[in-house]
mmCIF file of C-alpha atoms and ligand atoms in Angstrom:
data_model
loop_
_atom_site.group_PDB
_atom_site.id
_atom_site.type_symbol
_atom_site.label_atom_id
_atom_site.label_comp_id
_atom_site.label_asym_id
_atom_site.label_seq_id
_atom_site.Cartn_x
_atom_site.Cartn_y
_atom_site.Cartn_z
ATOM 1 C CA UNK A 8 -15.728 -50.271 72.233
ATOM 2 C CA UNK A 9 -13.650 -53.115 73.387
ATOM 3 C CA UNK A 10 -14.030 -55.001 77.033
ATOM 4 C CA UNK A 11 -10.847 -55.775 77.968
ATOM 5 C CA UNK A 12 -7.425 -55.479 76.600
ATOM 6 C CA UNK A 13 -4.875 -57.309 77.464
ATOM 7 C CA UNK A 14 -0.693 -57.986 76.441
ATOM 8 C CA UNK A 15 -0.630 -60.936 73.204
ATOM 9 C CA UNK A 16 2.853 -61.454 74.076
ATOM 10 C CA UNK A 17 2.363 -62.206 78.014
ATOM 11 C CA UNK A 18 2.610 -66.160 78.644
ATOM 12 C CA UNK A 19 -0.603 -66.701 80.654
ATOM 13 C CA UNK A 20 -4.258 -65.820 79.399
ATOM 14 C CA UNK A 21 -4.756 -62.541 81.339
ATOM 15 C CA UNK A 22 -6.699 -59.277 80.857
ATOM 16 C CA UNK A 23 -8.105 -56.146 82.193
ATOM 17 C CA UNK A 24 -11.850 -54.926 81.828
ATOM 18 C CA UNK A 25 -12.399 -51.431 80.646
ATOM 19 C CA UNK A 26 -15.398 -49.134 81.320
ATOM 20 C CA UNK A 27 -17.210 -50.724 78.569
ATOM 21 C CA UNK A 28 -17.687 -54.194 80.629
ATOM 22 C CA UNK A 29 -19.285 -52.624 83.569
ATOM 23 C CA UNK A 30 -18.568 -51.994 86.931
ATOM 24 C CA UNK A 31 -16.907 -54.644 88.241
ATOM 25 C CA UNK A 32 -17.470 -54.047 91.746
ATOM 26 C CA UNK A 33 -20.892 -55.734 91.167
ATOM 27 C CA UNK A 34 -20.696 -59.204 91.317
ATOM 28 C CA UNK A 35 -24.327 -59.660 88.693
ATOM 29 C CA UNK A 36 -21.785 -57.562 86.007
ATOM 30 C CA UNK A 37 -18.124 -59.003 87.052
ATOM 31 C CA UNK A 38 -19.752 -62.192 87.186
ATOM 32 C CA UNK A 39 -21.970 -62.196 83.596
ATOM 33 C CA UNK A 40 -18.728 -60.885 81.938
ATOM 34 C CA UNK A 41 -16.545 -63.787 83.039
ATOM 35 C CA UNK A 42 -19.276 -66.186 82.086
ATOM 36 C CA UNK A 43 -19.459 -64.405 78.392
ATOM 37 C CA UNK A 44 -15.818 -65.235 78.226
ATOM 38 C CA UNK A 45 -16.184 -68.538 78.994
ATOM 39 C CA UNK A 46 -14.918 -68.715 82.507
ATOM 40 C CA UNK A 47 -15.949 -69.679 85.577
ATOM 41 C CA UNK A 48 -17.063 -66.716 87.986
ATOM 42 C CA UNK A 49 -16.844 -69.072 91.384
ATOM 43 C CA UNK A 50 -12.711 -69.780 90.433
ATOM 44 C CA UNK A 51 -12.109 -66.388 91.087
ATOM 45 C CA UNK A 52 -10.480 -64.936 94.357
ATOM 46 C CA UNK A 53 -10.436 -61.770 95.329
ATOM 47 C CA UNK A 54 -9.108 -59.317 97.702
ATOM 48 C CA UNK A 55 -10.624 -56.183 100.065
ATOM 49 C CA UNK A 56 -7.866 -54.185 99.046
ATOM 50 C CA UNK A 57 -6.538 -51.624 101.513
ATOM 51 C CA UNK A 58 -3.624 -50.144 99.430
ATOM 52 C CA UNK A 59 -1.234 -51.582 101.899
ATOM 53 C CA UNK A 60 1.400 -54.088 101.269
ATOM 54 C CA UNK A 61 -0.156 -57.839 102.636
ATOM 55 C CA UNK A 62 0.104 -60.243 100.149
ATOM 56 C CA UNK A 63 -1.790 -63.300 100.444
ATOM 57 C CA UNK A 64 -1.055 -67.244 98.906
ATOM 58 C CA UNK A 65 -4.415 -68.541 98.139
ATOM 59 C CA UNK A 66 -5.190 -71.883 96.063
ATOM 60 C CA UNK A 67 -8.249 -73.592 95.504
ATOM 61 C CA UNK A 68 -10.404 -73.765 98.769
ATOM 62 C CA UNK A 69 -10.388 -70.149 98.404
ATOM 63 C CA UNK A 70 -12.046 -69.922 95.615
ATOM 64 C CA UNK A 71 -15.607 -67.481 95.432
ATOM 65 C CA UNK A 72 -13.572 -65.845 98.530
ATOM 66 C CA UNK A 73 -12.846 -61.936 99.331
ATOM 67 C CA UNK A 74 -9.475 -62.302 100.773
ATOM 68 C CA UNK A 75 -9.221 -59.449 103.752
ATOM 69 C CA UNK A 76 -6.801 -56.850 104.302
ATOM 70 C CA UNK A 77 -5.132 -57.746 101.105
ATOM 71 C CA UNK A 78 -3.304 -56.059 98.041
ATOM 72 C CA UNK A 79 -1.644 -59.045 96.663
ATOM 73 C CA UNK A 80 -2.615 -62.724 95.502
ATOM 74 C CA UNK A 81 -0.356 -65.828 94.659
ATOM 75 C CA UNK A 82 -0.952 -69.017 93.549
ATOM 76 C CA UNK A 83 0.020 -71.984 91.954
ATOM 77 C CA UNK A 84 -3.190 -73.457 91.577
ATOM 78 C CA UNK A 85 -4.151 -73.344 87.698
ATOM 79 C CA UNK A 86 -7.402 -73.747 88.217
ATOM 80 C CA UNK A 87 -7.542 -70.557 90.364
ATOM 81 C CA UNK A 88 -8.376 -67.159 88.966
ATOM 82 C CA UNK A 89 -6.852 -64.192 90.557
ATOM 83 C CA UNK A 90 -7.685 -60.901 90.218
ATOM 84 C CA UNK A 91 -7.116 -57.013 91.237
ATOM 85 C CA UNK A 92 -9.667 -53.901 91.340
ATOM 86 C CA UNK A 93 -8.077 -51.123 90.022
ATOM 87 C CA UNK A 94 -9.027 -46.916 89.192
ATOM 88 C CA UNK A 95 -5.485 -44.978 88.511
ATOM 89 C CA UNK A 96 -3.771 -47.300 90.728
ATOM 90 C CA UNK A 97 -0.953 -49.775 89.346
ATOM 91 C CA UNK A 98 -2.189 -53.345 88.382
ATOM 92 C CA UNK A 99 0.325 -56.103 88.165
ATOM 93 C CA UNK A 100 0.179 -59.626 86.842
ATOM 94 C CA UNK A 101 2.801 -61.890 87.481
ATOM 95 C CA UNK A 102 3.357 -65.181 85.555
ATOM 96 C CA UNK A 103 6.195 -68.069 85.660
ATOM 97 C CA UNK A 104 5.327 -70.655 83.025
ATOM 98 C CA UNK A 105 7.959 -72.840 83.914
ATOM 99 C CA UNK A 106 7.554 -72.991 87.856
ATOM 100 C CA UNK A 107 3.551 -72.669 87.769
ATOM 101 C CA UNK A 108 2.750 -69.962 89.871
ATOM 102 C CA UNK A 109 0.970 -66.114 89.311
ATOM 103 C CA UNK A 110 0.485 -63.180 90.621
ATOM 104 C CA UNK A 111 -1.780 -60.079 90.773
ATOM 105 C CA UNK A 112 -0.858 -56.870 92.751
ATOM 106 C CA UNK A 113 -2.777 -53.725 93.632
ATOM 107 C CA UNK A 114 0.008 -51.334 93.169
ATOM 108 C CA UNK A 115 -0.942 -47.381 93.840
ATOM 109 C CA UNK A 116 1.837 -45.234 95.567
ATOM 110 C CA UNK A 117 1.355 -46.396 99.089
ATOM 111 C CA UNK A 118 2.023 -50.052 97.973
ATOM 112 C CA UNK A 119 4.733 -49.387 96.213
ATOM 113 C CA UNK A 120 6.147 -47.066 98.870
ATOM 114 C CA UNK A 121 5.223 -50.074 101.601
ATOM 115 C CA UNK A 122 7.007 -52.434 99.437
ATOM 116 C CA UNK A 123 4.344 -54.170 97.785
ATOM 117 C CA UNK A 124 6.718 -55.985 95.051
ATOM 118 C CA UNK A 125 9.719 -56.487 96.830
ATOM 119 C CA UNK A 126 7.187 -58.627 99.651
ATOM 120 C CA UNK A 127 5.601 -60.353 95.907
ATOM 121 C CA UNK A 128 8.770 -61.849 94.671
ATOM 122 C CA UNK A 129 10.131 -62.479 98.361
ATOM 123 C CA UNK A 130 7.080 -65.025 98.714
ATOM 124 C CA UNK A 131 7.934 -66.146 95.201
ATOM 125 C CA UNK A 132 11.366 -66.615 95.732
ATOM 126 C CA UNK A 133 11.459 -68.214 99.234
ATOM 127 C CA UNK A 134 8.135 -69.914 99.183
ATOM 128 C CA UNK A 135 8.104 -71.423 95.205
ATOM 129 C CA UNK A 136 12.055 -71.599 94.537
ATOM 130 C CA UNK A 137 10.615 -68.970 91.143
ATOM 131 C CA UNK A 138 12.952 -68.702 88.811
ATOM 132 C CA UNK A 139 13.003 -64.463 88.230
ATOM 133 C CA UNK A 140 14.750 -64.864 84.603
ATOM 134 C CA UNK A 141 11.688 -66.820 83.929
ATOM 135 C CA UNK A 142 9.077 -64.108 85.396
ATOM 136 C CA UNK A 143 7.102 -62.190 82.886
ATOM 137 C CA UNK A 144 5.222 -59.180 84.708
ATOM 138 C CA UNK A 145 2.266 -57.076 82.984
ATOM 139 C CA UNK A 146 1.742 -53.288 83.664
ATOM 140 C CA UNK A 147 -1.833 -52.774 83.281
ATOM 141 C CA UNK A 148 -3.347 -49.084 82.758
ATOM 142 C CA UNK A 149 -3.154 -46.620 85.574
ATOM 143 C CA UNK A 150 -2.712 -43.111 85.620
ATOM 144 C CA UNK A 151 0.875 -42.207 83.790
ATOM 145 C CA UNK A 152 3.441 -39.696 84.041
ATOM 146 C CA UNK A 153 1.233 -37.527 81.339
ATOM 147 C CA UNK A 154 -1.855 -36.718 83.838
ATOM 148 C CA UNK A 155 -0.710 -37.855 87.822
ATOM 149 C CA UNK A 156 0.736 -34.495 89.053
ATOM 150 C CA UNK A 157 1.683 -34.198 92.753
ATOM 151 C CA UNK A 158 3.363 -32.664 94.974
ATOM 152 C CA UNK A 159 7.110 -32.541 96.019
ATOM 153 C CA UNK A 160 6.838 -34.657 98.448
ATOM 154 C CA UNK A 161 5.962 -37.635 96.604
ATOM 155 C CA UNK A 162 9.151 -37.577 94.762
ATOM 156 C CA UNK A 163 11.514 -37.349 97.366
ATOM 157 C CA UNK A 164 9.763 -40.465 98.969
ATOM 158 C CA UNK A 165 10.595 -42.184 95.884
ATOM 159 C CA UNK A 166 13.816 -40.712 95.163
ATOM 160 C CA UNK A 167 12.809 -39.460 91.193
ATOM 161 C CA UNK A 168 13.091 -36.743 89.983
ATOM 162 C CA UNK A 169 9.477 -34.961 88.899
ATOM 163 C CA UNK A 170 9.065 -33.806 85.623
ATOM 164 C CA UNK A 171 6.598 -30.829 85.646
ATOM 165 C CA UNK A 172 5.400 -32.327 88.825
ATOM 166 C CA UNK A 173 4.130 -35.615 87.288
ATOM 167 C CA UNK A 174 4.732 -38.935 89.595
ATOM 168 C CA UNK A 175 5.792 -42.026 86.787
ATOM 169 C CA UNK A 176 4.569 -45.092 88.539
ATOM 170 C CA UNK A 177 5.478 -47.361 85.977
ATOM 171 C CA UNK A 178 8.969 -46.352 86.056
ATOM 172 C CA UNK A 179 9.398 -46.671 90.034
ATOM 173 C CA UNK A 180 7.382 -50.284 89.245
ATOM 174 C CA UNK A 181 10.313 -51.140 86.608
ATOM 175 C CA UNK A 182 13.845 -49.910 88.982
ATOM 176 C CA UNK A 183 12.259 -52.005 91.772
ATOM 177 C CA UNK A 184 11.607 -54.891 88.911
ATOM 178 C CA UNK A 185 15.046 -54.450 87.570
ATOM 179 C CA UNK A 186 16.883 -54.550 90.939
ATOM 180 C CA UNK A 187 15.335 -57.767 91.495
ATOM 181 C CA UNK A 188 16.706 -58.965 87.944
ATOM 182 C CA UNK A 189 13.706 -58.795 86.347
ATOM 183 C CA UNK A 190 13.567 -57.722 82.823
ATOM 184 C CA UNK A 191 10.887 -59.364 80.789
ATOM 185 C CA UNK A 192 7.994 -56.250 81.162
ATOM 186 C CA UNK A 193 5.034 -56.101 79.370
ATOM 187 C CA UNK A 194 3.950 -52.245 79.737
ATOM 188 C CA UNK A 195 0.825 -52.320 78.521
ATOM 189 C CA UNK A 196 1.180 -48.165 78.358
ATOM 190 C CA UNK A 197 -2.415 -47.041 78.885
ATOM 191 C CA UNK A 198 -3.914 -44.079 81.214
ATOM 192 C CA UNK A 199 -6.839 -44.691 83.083
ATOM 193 C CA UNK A 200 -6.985 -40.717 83.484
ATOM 194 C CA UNK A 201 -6.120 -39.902 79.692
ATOM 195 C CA UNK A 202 -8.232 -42.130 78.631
ATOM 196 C CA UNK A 203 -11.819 -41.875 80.691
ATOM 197 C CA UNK A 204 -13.709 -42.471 78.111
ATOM 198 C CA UNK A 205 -12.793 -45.698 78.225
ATOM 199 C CA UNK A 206 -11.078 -46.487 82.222
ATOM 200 C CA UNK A 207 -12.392 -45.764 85.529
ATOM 201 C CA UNK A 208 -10.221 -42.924 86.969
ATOM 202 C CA UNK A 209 -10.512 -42.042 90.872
ATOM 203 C CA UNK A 210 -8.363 -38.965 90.664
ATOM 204 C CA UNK A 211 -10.976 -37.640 87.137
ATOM 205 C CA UNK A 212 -14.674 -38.028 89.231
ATOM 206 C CA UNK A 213 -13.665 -39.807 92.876
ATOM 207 C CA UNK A 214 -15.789 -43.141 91.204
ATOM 208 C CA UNK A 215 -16.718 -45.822 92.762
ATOM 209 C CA UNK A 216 -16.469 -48.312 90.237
ATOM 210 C CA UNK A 217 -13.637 -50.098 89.026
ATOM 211 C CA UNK A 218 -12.120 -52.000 86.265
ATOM 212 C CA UNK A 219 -10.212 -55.727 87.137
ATOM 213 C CA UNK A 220 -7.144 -57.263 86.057
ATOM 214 C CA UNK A 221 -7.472 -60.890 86.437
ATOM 215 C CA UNK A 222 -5.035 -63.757 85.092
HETATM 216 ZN ZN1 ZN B 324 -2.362 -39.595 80.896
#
């Protein structure tokens, strides 16, 4: 079965790892995979994600780093990896070609409730003038409207309105995208809790592992 997947149409070379790569948690298996593709393992720069809403711009001196308390990385460093541990949660990827700059998000519903993108594009907008008709954002695979059923609650918070008690993250991720203007969306449409066979899912078995979206 296939590694990673990723969007053909997206602008930047990007992916996400599926069960079939490993763990990647462990550095030895994260670290082996990168190196199979060709890339440099000690470029990347990653984050102790807390599902809270801090994002973080990092460049190259951070490189081979853990960012803490951290659910968000930026930078306009091209020779700087970034990258996201994910298992049913939302992972974003964030590219502007023309201005030089990406982005990788850790997106579950506290993020998104805590205002995970709108603080993203704030940085991009204030800090690197980003263009947002220029953005292009990938949706990587999380648990979908099909399989992530909760409670009332949840969709007040959000304002939605449930459909047989399922929670769409993807659609809450594109109204906050499109009230920022943004419209190029690359939905990847995959379900980490569908699909377990081939995703980790934390809401299937409570695993530890996790798959990564890097660009
Ligand atoms: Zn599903």
């Amino acid at each position: 079965m296939e590694q990673f997947i990723f969007n053909k149409n997206f602008s930047y070379r990007h992916f996400t790892t599926t069960k079939t790569a490993g763990n990647m948690k462990d550095k030895n298996i994260r670290n082996n995979f990168l190196i199979s593709l060709n890339l440099n393992p000690v470029k990347l720069v990653l984050a102790n994600q807390t599902h809270g809403n801090n994002i973080t711009i990092v460049g190259a001196s951070d490189q081979n780093t853990f960012i803490d308390n951290c659910d968000g990385l930026i930078t306009a460093d091209k020779n700087t990896m970034i990258g996201i541990f994910t298992a049913d949660c939302v992972p974003l990827l964030v590219a502007c070609r023309k201005d030089q700059v990406k982005a990788a998000i850790h997106a579950g519903w506290k993020g998104l409730y805590g205002g995970i993108v709108e603080n993203t594009f704030d940085i991009l907008k204030k800090d690197f003038s980003v263009d947002f008709n220029e953005v292009q954002v990938y949706i990587g695979p999380h648990i979908r409207s099909c399989c992530y059923e909760v409670n009332c609650e949840a969709g007040l918070r959000f304002n939605v309105k449930l459909k047989d008690n399922k929670l769409d993250l993807s659609e809450i991720v594109c109204k906050k995208l499109e009230k920022l203007g943004i419209d190029n969306i690359f939905d990847i449409k995959r379900c980490t809790f569908h699909e377990k066979d081939l995703f980790f899912s934390y809401r299937y078995n409570g695993c530890d592992e996790r798959i990564i979206s890097i660009i």
